[in-house]
XYZ file of C-alpha atoms in Angstrom:
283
model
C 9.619 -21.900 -34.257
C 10.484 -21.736 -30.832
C 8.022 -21.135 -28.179
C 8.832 -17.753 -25.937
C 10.730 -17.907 -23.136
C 8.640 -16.896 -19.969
C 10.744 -13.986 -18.356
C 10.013 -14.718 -14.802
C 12.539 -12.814 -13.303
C 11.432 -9.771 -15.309
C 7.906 -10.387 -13.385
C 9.221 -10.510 -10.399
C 10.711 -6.885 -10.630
C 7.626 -5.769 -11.766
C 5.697 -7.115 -8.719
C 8.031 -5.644 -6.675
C 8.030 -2.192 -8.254
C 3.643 -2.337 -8.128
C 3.525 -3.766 -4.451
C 6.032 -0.757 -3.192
C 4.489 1.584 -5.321
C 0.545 0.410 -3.597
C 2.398 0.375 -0.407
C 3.630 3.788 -0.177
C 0.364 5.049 -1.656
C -1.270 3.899 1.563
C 0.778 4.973 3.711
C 0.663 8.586 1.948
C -3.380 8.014 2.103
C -3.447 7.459 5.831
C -0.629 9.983 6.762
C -2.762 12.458 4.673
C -6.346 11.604 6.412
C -5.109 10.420 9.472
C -6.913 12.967 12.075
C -9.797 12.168 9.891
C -9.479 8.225 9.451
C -8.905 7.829 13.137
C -11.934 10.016 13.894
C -9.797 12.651 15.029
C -12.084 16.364 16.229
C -12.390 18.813 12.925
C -11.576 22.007 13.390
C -14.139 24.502 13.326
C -14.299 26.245 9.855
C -15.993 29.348 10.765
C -12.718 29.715 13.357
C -10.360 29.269 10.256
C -12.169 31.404 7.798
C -11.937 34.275 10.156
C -8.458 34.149 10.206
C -6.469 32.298 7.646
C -7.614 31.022 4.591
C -8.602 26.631 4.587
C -6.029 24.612 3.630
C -5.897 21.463 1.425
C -7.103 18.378 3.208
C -8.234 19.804 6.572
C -10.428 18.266 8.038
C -13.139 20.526 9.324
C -16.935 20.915 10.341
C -19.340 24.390 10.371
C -23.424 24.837 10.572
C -24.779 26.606 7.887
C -28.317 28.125 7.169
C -27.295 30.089 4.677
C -27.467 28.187 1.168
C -27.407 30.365 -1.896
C -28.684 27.114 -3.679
C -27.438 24.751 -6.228
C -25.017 25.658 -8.784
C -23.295 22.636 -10.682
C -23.559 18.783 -10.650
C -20.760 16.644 -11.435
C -21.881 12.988 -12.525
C -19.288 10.012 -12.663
C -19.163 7.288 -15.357
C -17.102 3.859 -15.703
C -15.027 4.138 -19.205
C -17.029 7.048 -19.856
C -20.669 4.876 -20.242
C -21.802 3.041 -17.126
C -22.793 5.776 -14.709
C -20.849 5.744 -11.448
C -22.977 8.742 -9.251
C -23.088 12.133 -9.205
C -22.307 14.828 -7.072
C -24.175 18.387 -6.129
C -21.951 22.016 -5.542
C -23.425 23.816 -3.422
C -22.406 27.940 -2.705
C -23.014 28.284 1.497
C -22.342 30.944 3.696
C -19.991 30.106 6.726
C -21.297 32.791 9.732
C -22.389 32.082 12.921
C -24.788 33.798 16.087
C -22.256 36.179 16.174
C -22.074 37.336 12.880
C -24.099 41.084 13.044
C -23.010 41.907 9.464
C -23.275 40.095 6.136
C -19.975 41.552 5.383
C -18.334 39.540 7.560
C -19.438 35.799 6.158
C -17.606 34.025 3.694
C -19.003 31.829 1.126
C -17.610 28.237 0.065
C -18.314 25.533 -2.201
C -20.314 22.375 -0.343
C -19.758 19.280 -2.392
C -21.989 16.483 -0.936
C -23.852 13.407 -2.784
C -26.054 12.361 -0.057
C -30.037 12.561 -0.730
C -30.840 13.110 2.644
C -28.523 16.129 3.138
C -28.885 17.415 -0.997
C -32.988 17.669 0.414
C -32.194 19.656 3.348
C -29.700 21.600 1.994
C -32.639 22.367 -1.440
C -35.490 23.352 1.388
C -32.805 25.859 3.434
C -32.089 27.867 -0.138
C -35.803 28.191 -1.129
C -36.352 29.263 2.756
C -36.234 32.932 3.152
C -36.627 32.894 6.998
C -33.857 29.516 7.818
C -32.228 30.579 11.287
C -29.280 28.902 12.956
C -32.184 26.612 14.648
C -32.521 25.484 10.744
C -28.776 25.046 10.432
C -27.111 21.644 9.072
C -23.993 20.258 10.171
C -21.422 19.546 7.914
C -18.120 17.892 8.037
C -15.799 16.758 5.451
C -11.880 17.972 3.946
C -11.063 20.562 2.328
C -10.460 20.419 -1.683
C -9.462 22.166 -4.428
C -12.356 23.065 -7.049
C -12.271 21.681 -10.781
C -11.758 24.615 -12.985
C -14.882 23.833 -15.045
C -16.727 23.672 -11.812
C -14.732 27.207 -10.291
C -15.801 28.321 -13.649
C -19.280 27.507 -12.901
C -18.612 28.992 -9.092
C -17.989 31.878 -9.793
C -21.030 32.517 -12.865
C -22.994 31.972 -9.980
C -21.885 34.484 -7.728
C -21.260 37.465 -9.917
C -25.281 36.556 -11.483
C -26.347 36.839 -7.760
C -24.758 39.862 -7.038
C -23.336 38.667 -3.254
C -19.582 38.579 -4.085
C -19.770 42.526 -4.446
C -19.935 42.489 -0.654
C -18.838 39.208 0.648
C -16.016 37.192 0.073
C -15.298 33.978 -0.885
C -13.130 30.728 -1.467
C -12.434 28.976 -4.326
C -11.952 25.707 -2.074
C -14.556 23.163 -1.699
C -15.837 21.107 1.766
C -15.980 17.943 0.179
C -18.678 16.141 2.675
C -18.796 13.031 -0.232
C -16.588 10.374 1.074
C -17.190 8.841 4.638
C -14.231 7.459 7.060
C -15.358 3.835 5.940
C -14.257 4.923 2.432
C -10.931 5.912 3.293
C -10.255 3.623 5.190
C -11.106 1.184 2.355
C -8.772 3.369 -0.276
C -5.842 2.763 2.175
C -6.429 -1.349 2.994
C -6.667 -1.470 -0.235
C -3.822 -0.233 -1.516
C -1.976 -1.583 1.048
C -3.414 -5.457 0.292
C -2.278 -4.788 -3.897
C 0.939 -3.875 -1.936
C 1.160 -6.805 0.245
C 0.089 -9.179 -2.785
C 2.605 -7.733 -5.209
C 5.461 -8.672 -2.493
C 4.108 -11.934 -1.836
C 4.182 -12.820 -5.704
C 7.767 -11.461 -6.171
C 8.857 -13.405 -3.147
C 7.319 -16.574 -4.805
C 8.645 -15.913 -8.407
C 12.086 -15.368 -6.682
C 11.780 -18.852 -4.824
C 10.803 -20.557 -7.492
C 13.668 -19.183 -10.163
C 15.974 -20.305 -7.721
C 14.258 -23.653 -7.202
C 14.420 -24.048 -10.940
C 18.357 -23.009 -11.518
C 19.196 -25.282 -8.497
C 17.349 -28.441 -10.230
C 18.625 -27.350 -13.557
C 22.046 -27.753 -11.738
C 21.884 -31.175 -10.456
C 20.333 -32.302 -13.771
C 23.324 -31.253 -15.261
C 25.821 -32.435 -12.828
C 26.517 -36.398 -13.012
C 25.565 -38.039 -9.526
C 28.191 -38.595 -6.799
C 30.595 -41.406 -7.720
C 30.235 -40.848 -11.244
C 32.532 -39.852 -14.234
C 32.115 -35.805 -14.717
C 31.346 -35.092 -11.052
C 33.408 -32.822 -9.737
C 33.572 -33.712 -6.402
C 37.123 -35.612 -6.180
C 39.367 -36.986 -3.267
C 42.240 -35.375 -3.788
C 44.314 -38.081 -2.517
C 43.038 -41.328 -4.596
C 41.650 -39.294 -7.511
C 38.883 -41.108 -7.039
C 34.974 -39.547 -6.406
C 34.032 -39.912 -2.390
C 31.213 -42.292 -2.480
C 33.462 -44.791 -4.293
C 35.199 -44.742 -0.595
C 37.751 -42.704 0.918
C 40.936 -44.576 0.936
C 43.710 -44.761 3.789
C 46.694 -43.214 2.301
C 49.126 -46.087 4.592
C 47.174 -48.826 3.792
C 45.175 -48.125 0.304
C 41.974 -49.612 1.745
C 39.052 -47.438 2.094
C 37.895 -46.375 5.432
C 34.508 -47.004 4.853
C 35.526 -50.916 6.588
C 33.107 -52.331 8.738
C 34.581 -52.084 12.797
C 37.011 -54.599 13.784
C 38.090 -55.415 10.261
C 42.169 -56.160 10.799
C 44.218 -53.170 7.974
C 46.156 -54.799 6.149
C 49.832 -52.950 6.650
C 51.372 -50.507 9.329
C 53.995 -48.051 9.583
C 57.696 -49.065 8.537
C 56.455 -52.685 7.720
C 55.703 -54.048 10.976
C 53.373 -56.837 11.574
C 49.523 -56.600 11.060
C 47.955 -55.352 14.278
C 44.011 -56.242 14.818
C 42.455 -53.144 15.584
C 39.594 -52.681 17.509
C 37.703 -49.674 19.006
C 37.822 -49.458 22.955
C 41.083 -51.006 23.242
C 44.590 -49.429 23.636
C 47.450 -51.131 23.515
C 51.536 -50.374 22.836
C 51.487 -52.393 19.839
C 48.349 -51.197 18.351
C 50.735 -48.088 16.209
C 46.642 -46.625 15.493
C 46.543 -46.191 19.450
């Protein structure tokens, strides 16, 4: 049985396909976060909810007092057994000093996984007298909501009565990933990139390293019977020696050596380099 031939140049299109594929992923990554990544200002999300509605990846900040509490958790797992962390949804109420009716707030979804702020944010919904002096700042992008945790959103609000006379989004400020976590998302998609280049570029190199020896093992050395390289003139391969057409000898003689005829049968002339003479016909 033969053993299977390794299809290298099939590998090497592969590489190249994963490295661009990596590569434009990080470049989508950081054109998508950039204001963010390059700690760009947020916008002000109580400014935004009073005119337009948040959109998808913004990058914004608010203070909130106002936490209606705790409505779903969300925990991670690696293939589905090894835990991975978990995350805490959070209904808040965006509203500010100037806010004189209730009517006016709006209420979002706060997705963090810090303890520190999942602790503040438990003591401001179980305090009935939090003030703006109590609020916590919060900064993160804008996201879309799970269904199953929208689902969940909106259980909560219609069981507490509030979205009879407030509104709300059904968009999340997702406060759980940090700028030193995107920023390693985009490296490092962009080092699988850079890696899956490299490796094509070697596999390449090395196919061609391999057809070019394959080549010469199959090509008889210079001066030998199969190689194609052929004067023309004698017939003969070049390293056996290039021969003078007028006086058959190759040309491959040592300086000074006397040729042996000259034109139209005249007498042997010495040559030698550096000298010039009439008689010399090679003058």
């Amino acid at each position: 049985m033969k053993p299977k031939k390794e299809n290298k140049k099939g590998g090497a299109i592969v590489s190249l396909i994963v490295g661009i594929i990596f590569v434009l992923l990080a470049i989508m990554c950081f054109i998508g976060d950039m204001d963010y990544l390059l700690g760009g200002k947020a916008k002000d999300l109580n400014e935004i909810a009073a005119n337009v509605r948040p959109q998808k990846d913004d990058h914004v900040r608010t203070d909130s007092y106002l936490v209606l509490g705790n409505f779903a958790e969300t925990k991670h797992y690696i293939n589905g057994i090894i835990p991975a962390g978990k995350e805490q949804h959070y209904a808040i109420v965006l509203g500010d000093d100037n806010m004189d009716d209730i009517t006016d707030a709006k209420i979002i979804v706060l997705t963090v996984k810090n303890k520190k702020t999942i602790k503040k944010l438990d003591e401001l919904a179980n305090d009935d007298n939090a003030n703006f002096s109590d609020a916590i700042a919060i900064e993160g992008q804008i996201r879309t909501l799970d269904p199953e945790i929208e689902g969940y959103y909106r259980d909560a609000l219609a069981s507490s009565g509030i979205a009879d006379y407030c509104d709300y989004y059904t968009v999340a400020v997702d406060a759980t990933q940090t700028r030193f976590f995107g920023w390693m998302i985009v490296l490092g998609a962009l080092a699988i990139g850079v890696l899956c280049i490299v490796a094509f570029a070697k596999i390449n190199k090395q196919i061609k390293n391999e057809k070019n020896l394959a080549y010469t093992n199959a090509t008889p050395a210079m001066g030998q019977p199969g190689n194609p390289y052929v004067n023309p003139v004698t017939g003969q391969p070049y390293d056996a020696g290039v021969v003078n057409p007028v006086t058959g000898q190759a040309y491959n003689q040592t300086p000074n050596q006397t040729y042996n005829q000259t034109p139209d049968g005249a007498p042997s002339v010495p040559y030698t380099p550096g000298q010039n003479t009439d008689n010399n016909p090679y003058s």
